[in-house]
Coordinates of C-alpha atoms in Angstrom, one line a residue:
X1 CA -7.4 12.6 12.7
X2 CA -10.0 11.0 10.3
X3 CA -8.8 8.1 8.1
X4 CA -9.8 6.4 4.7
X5 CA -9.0 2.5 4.1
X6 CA -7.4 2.6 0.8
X7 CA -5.6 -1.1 0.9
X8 CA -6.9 -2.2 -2.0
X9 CA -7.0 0.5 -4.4
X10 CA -3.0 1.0 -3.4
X11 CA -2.3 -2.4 -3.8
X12 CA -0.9 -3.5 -0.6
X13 CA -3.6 -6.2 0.3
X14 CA -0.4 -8.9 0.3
X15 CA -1.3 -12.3 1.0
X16 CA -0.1 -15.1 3.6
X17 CA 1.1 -14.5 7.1
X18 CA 2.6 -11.5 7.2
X19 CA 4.7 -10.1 10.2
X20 CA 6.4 -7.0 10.2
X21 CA 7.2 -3.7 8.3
X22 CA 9.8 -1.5 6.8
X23 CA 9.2 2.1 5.7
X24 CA 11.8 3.6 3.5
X25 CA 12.9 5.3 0.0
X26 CA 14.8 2.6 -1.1
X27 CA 15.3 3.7 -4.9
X28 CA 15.5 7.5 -4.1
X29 CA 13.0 8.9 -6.2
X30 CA 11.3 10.7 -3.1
X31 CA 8.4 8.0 -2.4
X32 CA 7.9 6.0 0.9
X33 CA 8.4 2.1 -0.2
X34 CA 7.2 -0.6 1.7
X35 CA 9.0 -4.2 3.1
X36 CA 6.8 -6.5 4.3
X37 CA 8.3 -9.3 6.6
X38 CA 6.5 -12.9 6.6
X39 CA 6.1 -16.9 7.0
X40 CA 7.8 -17.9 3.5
X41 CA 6.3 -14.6 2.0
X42 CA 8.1 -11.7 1.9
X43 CA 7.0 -9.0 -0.3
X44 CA 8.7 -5.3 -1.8
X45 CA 6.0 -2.9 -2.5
X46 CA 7.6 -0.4 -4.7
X47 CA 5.6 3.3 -4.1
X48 CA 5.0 4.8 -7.5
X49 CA 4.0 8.0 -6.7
X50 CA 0.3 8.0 -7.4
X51 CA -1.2 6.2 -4.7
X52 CA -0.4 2.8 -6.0
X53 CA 2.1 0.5 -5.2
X54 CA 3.8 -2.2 -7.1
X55 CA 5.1 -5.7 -6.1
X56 CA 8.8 -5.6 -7.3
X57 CA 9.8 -8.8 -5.1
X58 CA 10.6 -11.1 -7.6
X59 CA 12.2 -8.4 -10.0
X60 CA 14.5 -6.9 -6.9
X61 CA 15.4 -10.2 -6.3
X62 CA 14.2 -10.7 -2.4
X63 CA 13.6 -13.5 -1.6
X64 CA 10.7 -16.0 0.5
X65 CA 13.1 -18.8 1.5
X66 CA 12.4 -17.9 5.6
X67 CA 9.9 -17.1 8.8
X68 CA 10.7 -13.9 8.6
X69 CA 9.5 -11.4 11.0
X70 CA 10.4 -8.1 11.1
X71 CA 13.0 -5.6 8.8
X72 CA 14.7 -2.4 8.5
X73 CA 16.4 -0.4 6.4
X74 CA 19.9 1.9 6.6
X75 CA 22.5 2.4 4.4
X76 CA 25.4 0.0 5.8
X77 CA 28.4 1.1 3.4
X78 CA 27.5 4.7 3.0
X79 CA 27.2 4.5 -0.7
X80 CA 24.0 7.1 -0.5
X81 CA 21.4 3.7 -1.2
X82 CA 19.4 2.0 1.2
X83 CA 20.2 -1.7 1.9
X84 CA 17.6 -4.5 3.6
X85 CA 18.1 -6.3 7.2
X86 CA 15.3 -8.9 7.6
X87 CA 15.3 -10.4 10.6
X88 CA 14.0 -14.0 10.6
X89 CA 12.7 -16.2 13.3
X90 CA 12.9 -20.1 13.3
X91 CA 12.6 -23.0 11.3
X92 CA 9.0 -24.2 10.5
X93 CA 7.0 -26.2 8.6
X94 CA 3.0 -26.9 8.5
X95 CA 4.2 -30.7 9.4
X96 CA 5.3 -29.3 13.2
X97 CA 2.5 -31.3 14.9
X98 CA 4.1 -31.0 18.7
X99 CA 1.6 -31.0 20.9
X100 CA 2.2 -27.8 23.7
X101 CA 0.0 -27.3 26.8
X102 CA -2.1 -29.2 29.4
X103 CA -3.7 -32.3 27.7
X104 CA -5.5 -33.6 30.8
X105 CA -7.4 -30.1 30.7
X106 CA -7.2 -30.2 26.4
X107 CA -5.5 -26.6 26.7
X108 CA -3.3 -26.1 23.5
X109 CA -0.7 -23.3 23.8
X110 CA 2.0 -22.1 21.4
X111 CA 5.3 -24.1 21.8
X112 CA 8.4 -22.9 23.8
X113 CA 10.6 -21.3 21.5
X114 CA 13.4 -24.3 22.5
X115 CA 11.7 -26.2 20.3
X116 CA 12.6 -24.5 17.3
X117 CA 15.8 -24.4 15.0
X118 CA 16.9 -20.7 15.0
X119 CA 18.2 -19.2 11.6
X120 CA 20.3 -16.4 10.6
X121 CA 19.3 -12.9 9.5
X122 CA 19.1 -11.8 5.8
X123 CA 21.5 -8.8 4.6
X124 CA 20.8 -7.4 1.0
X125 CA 22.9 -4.5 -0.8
X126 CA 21.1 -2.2 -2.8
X127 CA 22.5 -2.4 -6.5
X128 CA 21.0 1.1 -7.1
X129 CA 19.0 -0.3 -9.8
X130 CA 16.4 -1.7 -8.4
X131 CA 17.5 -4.7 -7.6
X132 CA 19.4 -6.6 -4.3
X133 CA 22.2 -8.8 -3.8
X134 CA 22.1 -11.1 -1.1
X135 CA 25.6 -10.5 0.9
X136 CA 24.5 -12.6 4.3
X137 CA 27.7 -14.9 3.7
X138 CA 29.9 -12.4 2.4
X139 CA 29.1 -9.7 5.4
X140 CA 29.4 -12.4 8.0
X141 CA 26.0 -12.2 9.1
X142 CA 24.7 -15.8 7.8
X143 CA 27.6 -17.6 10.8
X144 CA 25.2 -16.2 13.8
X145 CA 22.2 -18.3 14.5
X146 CA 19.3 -16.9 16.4
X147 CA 15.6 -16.8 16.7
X148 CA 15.2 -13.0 15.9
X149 CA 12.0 -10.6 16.4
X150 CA 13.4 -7.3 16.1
X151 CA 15.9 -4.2 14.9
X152 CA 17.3 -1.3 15.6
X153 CA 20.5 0.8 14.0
X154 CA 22.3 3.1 15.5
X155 CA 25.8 4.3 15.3
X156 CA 26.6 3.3 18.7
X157 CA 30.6 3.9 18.4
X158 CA 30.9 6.9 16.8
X159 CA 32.8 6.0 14.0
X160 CA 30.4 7.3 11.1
X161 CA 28.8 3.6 10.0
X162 CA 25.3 1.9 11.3
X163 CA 25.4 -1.1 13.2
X164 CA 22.4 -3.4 13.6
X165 CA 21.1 -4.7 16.9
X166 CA 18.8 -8.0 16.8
X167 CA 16.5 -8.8 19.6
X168 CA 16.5 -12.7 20.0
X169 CA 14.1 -14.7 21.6
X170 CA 15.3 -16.7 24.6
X171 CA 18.8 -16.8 23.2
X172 CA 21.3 -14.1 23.2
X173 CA 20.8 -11.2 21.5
X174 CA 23.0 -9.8 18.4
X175 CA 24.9 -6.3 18.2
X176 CA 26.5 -6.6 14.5
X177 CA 29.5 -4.0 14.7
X178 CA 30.4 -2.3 11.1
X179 CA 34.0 -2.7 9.9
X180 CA 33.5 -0.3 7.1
X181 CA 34.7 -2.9 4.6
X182 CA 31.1 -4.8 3.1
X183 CA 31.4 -7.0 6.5
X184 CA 30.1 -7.2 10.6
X185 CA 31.4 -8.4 13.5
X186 CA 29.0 -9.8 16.2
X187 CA 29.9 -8.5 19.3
X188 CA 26.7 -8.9 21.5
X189 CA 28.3 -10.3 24.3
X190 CA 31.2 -8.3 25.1
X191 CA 29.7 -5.2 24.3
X192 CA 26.9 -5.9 27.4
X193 CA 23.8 -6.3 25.2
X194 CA 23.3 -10.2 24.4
X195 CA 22.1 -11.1 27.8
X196 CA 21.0 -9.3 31.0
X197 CA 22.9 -8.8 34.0
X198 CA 22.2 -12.5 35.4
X199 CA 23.6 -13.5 32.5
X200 CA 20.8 -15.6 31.3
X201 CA 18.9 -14.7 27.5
X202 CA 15.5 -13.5 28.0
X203 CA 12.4 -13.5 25.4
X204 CA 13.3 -10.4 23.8
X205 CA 10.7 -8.6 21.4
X206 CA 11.2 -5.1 20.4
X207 CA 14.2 -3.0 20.5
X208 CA 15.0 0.7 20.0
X209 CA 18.3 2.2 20.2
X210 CA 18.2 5.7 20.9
X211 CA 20.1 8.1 23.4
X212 CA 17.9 8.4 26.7
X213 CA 20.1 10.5 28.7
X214 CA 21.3 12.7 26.3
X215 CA 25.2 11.8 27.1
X216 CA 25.8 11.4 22.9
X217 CA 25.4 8.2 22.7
X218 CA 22.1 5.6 21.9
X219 CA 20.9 3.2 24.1
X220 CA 18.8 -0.1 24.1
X221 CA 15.8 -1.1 25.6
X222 CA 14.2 -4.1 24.9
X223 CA 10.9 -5.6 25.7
X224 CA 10.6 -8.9 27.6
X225 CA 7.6 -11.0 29.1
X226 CA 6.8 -10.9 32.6
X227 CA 9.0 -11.6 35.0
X228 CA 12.1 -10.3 32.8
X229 CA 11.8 -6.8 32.9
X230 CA 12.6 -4.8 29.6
X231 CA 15.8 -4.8 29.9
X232 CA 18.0 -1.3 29.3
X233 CA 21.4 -0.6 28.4
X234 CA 23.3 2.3 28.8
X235 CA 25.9 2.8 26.1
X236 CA 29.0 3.7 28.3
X237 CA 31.6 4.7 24.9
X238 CA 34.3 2.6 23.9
X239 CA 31.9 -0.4 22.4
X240 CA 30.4 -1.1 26.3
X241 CA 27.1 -1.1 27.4
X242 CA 25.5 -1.2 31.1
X243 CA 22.7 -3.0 32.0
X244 CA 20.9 0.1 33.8
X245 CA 17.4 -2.0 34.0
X246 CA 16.8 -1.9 37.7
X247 CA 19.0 1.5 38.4
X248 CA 16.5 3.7 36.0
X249 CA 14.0 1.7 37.9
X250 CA 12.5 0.1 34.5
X251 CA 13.3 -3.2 36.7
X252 CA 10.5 -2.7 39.1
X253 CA 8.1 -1.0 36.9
X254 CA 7.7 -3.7 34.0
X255 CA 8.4 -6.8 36.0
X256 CA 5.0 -7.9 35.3
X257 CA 4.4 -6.7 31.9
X258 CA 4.8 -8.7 29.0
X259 CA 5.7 -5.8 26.0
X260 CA 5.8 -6.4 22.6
X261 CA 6.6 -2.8 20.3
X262 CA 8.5 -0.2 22.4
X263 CA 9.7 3.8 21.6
X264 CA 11.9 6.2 22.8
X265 CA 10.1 10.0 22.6
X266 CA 9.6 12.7 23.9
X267 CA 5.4 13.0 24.7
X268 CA 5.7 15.8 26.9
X269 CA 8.2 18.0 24.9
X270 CA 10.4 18.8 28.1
X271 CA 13.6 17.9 26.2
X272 CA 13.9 14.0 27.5
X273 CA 12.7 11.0 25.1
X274 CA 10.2 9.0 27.1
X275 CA 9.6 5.0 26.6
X276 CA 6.3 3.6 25.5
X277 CA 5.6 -0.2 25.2
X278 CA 2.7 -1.6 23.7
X279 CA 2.2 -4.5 25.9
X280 CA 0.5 -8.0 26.0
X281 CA 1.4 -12.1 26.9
X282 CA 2.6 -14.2 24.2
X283 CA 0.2 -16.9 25.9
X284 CA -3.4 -16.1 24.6
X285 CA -4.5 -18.8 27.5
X286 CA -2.5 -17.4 29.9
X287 CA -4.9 -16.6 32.4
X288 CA -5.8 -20.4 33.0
X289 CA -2.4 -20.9 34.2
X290 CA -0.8 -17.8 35.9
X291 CA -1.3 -15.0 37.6
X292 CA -0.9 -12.8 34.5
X293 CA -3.4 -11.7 32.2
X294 CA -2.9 -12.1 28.0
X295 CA -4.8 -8.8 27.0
X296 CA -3.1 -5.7 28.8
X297 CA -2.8 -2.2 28.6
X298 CA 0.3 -0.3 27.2
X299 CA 2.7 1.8 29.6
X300 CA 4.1 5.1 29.1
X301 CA 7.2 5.6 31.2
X302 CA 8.3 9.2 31.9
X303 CA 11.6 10.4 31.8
X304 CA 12.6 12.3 34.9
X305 CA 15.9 13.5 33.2
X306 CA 17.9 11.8 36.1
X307 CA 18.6 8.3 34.5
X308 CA 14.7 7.2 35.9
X309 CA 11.6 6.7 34.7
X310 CA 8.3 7.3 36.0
X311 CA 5.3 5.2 35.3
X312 CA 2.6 7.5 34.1
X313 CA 0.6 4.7 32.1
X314 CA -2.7 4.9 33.8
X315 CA -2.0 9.0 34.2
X316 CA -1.7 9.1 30.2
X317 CA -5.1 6.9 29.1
X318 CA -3.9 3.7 28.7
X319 CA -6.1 1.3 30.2
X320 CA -7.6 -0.7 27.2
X321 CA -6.6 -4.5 27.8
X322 CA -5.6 -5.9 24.4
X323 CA -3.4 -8.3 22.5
X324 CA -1.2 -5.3 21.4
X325 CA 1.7 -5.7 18.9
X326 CA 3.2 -3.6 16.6
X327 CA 3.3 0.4 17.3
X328 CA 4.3 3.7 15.0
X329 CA 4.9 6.7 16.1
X330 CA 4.2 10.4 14.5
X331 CA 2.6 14.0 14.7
X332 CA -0.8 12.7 13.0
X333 CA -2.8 15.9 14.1
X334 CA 0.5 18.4 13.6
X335 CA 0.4 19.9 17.3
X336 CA 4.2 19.1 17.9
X337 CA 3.2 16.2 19.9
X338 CA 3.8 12.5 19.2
X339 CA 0.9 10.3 18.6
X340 CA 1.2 6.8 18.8
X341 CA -0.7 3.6 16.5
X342 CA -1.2 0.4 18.3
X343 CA -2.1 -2.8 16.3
X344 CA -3.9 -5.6 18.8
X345 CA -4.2 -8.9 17.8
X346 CA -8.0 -9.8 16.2
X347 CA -9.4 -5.8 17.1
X348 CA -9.1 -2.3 15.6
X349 CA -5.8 -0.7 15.4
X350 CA -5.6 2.2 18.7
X351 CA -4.8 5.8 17.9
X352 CA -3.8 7.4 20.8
X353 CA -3.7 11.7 20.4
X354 CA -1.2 13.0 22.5
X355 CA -3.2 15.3 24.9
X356 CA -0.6 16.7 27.1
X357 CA -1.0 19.6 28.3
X358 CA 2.5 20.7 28.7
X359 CA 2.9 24.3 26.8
X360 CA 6.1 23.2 25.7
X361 CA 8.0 24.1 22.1
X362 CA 9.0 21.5 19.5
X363 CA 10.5 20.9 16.3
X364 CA 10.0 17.7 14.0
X365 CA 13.4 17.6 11.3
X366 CA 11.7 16.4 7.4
X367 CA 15.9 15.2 5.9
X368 CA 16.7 15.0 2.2
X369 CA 19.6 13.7 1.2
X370 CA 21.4 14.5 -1.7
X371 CA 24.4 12.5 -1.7
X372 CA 22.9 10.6 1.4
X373 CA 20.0 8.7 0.9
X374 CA 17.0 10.3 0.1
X375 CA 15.4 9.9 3.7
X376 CA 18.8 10.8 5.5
X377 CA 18.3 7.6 7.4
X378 CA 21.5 7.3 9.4
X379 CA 22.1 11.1 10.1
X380 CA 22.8 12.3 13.2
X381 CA 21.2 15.3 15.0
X382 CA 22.5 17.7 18.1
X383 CA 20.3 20.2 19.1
X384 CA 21.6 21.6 22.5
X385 CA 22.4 19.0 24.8
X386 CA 19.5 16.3 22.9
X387 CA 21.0 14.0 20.4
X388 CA 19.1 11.7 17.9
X389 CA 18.8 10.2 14.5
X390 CA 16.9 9.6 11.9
X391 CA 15.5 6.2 11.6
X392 CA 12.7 4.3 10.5
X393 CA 13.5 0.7 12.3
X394 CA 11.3 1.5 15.9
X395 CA 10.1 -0.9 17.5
X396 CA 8.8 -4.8 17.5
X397 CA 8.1 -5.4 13.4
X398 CA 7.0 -2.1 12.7
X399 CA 8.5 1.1 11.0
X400 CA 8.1 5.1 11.6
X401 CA 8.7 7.4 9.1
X402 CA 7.8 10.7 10.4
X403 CA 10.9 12.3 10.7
X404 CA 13.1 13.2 13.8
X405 CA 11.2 14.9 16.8
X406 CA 12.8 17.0 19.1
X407 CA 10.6 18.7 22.5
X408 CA 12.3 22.2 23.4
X409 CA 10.6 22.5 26.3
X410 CA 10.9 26.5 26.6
X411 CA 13.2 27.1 24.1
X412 CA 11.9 29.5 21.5
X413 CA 14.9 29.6 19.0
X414 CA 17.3 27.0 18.8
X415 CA 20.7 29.0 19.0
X416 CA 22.7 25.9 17.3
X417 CA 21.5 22.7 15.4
X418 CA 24.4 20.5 13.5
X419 CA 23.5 17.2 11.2
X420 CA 26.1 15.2 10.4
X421 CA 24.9 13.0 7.6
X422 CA 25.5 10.0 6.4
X423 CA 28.0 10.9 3.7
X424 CA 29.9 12.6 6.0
X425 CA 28.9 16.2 5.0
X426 CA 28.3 18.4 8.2
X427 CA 26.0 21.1 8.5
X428 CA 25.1 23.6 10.7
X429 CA 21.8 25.5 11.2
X430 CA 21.6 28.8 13.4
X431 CA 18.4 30.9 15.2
X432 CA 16.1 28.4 14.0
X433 CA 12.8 28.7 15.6
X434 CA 10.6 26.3 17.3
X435 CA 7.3 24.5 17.0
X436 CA 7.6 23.7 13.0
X437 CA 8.4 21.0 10.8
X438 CA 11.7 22.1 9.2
X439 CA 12.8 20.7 5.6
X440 CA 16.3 20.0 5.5
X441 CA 18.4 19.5 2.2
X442 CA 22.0 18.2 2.5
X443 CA 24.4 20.8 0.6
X444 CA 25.5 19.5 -2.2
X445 CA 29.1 20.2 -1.4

């Protein structure tokens, strides 16, 4: 658990404003590459292998035309490359002079997000030779204005392609559907997930799209500010969604949080992926007008296994008021348990060891693709009744790349384990045991 800053010897210092983050092997030559999002900067940091990275923005061909904020990558036509999804936020210029707040008192706030010009996302297809093409037109994404924060992928019909979910703030949120032919369809609102159940857009942040109840099928939840809730959706099958906010109980628990970066895991190992928000106002002078408070503490919500959660935040440490933002999630200490990094806003980055004291089994799932992509980024995982997949979009603008984490809770040997990756190959593990990181090559054939 001991750290070394090595920014500037790996050449990732960047410059600007930058935003958000996305972790992947984008060229398939088994290093971790870097995206980083940003106001009119975005920059492709390609890993070379020896600790160094190299800016390859201008030679991929990504471009800095946007506020961009956060990003992700999966592999949208199955071709076995990675492709880009930045998500951008608004239109702005230096010359925006609006004055936002209480000018009898000479309080200056951040602007309502009303008074900004959404944009579209960005969609680029890896060539497989190092460089993008820009394919927002031609996919359909470039028709759908929003003011975007977030991402999340998930296969959420079944049907063997990714689809990208887009957190919007205070207008509706996206769910782009996969056709399977280069294009998306945006089907937010009839699917359940653009707005909440009183039908009004809330300020969504973070998103992450993973199966809660462990029915098959991943779920949203999204952070909000106070007063919203973070808002949950039960993928029903059949392309609908619920909003099961106030039945899980969620509803009454976050009402007044304002959360920011947000994961579904499982802490205690018990076999049920538990939510964790990293939590915080948008408002840094909040507390001279409301109620609220701008720095707060982040919330663990336990799974109960029932459709509810639990709120265990103060239970599991967290009790450090900050401006927290971004989070990532892995096994830093390698005890099976999930750890969790918080960035806050002007402080140190939290890491938070998972101390729990649950003598439950594990079993963390390291994919390499072979006619997948190299990370297996888009491959589905049953083990027993718990489904998953691997991802690396968690989150508000951040990225974990730690693998897929399942808890066992007693379970030694796992009698059956099937991954169906993204090429369509299906494989099937038996009597594998617990409470190891387990490699996993895609058969060739």
């Amino acid at each position: 658990m001991k750290f070394t800053d090595v920014t500037s010897e790996t050449g990732v210092a960047g410059a600007g404003y930058s935003m958000g983050v996305a972790a992947a092997d984008y060229n398939n030559d088994g290093y971790t590459d870097l995206f980083v999002a940003g106001v009119y900067r975005n920059t492709l940091y390609r890993n070379l292998g020896n600790g160094k990275f190299e800016d390859v923005t201008k030679e991929a061909g990504i471009k800095s035309d946007k506020w961009s904020v956060a990003a992700g990558w999966f592999d949208y036509d199955n071709d076995g490359w990675l492709d880009l999804f930045v998500v951008n936020y608004a239109h702005w210029t230096p010359d925006f002079d609006r004055f936002c707040g209480d000018r009898e008192r000479n309080l200056r706030v951040y602007c309502h997000p009303k008074y900004f010009e959404g944009l579209s996302n960005t969609l680029y297809r890896n060539r497989r030779d190092g460089t993008f093409e820009d394919v927002t037109v031609k996919a359909g994404v470039a028709a759908h204005i929003g003011r975007g924060m977030s991402l999340a992928f998930a296969d959420y019909d079944n049907d063997g392609l990714m689809d990208v979910f887009v957190t919007n703030d205070n207008m509706p949120n996206f769910l782009f559907h996969n056709r399977g032919d280069g294009t998306f369809e945006e089907v937010g609102l009839q699917a359940g997930v653009a707005l909440t159940n009183n039908g009004l857009p809330v300020a969504s942040m973070g998103a992450d799209f993973r199966d809660y109840d462990n029915d098959g099928l991943p779920d949203l939840n999204v952070t909000a500010l106070a007063g919203e809730t973070f808002p949950l959706f039960k993928n029903l099958g059949k392309g609908l969604f619920q909003d099961a906010t106030h039945q899980s109980r969620l509803g009454v628990l976050t009402a007044t949080r304002s959360g920011w970066s947000n994961g579904f895991f499982d802490f205690n190992n018990n076999g049920c992926k538990d939510l964790f928000t990293a939590n915080s106002d948008v408002n840094d002078l909040i507390d001279l007008f409301q109620s609220t408070h701008y720095k707060q503490p982040n919330s663990l919500f336990a799974n109960l296994g029932n459709g509810t959660f639990e709120d265990l935040s103060a239970e599991a440490g967290f009790t450090l008021s900050r401006a927290h933002r971004g989070s990532a999630f892995a096994d830093f200490d390698n005890d099976g348990k999930i750890d969790v990094v918080v960035s806050a806003l002007g402080e140190p980055a939290e890491l938070w060891q998972n101390l729990s004291p649950d003598v439950n089994h594990w079993l963390i799932l390291k994919l390499v693709g072979t006619r997948s992509n190299r990370d297996g980024i888009g491959a589905k995982i049953q083990l027993g009744n718990q489904f998953n997949h691997m991802t690396t979009a968690v989150g508000y603008a951040s990225s974990s790349s730690a693998g897929v984490h399942f808890g066992t809770g007693k379970v030694e040997k796992i009698d059956r384990l099937e991954i169906r990756w993204p090429s369509g190959v299906v494989q099937v593990l038996r009597a594998v045991r617990t409470n190891q990181v387990l490699e996993v090559h895609e058969p060739s054939k």
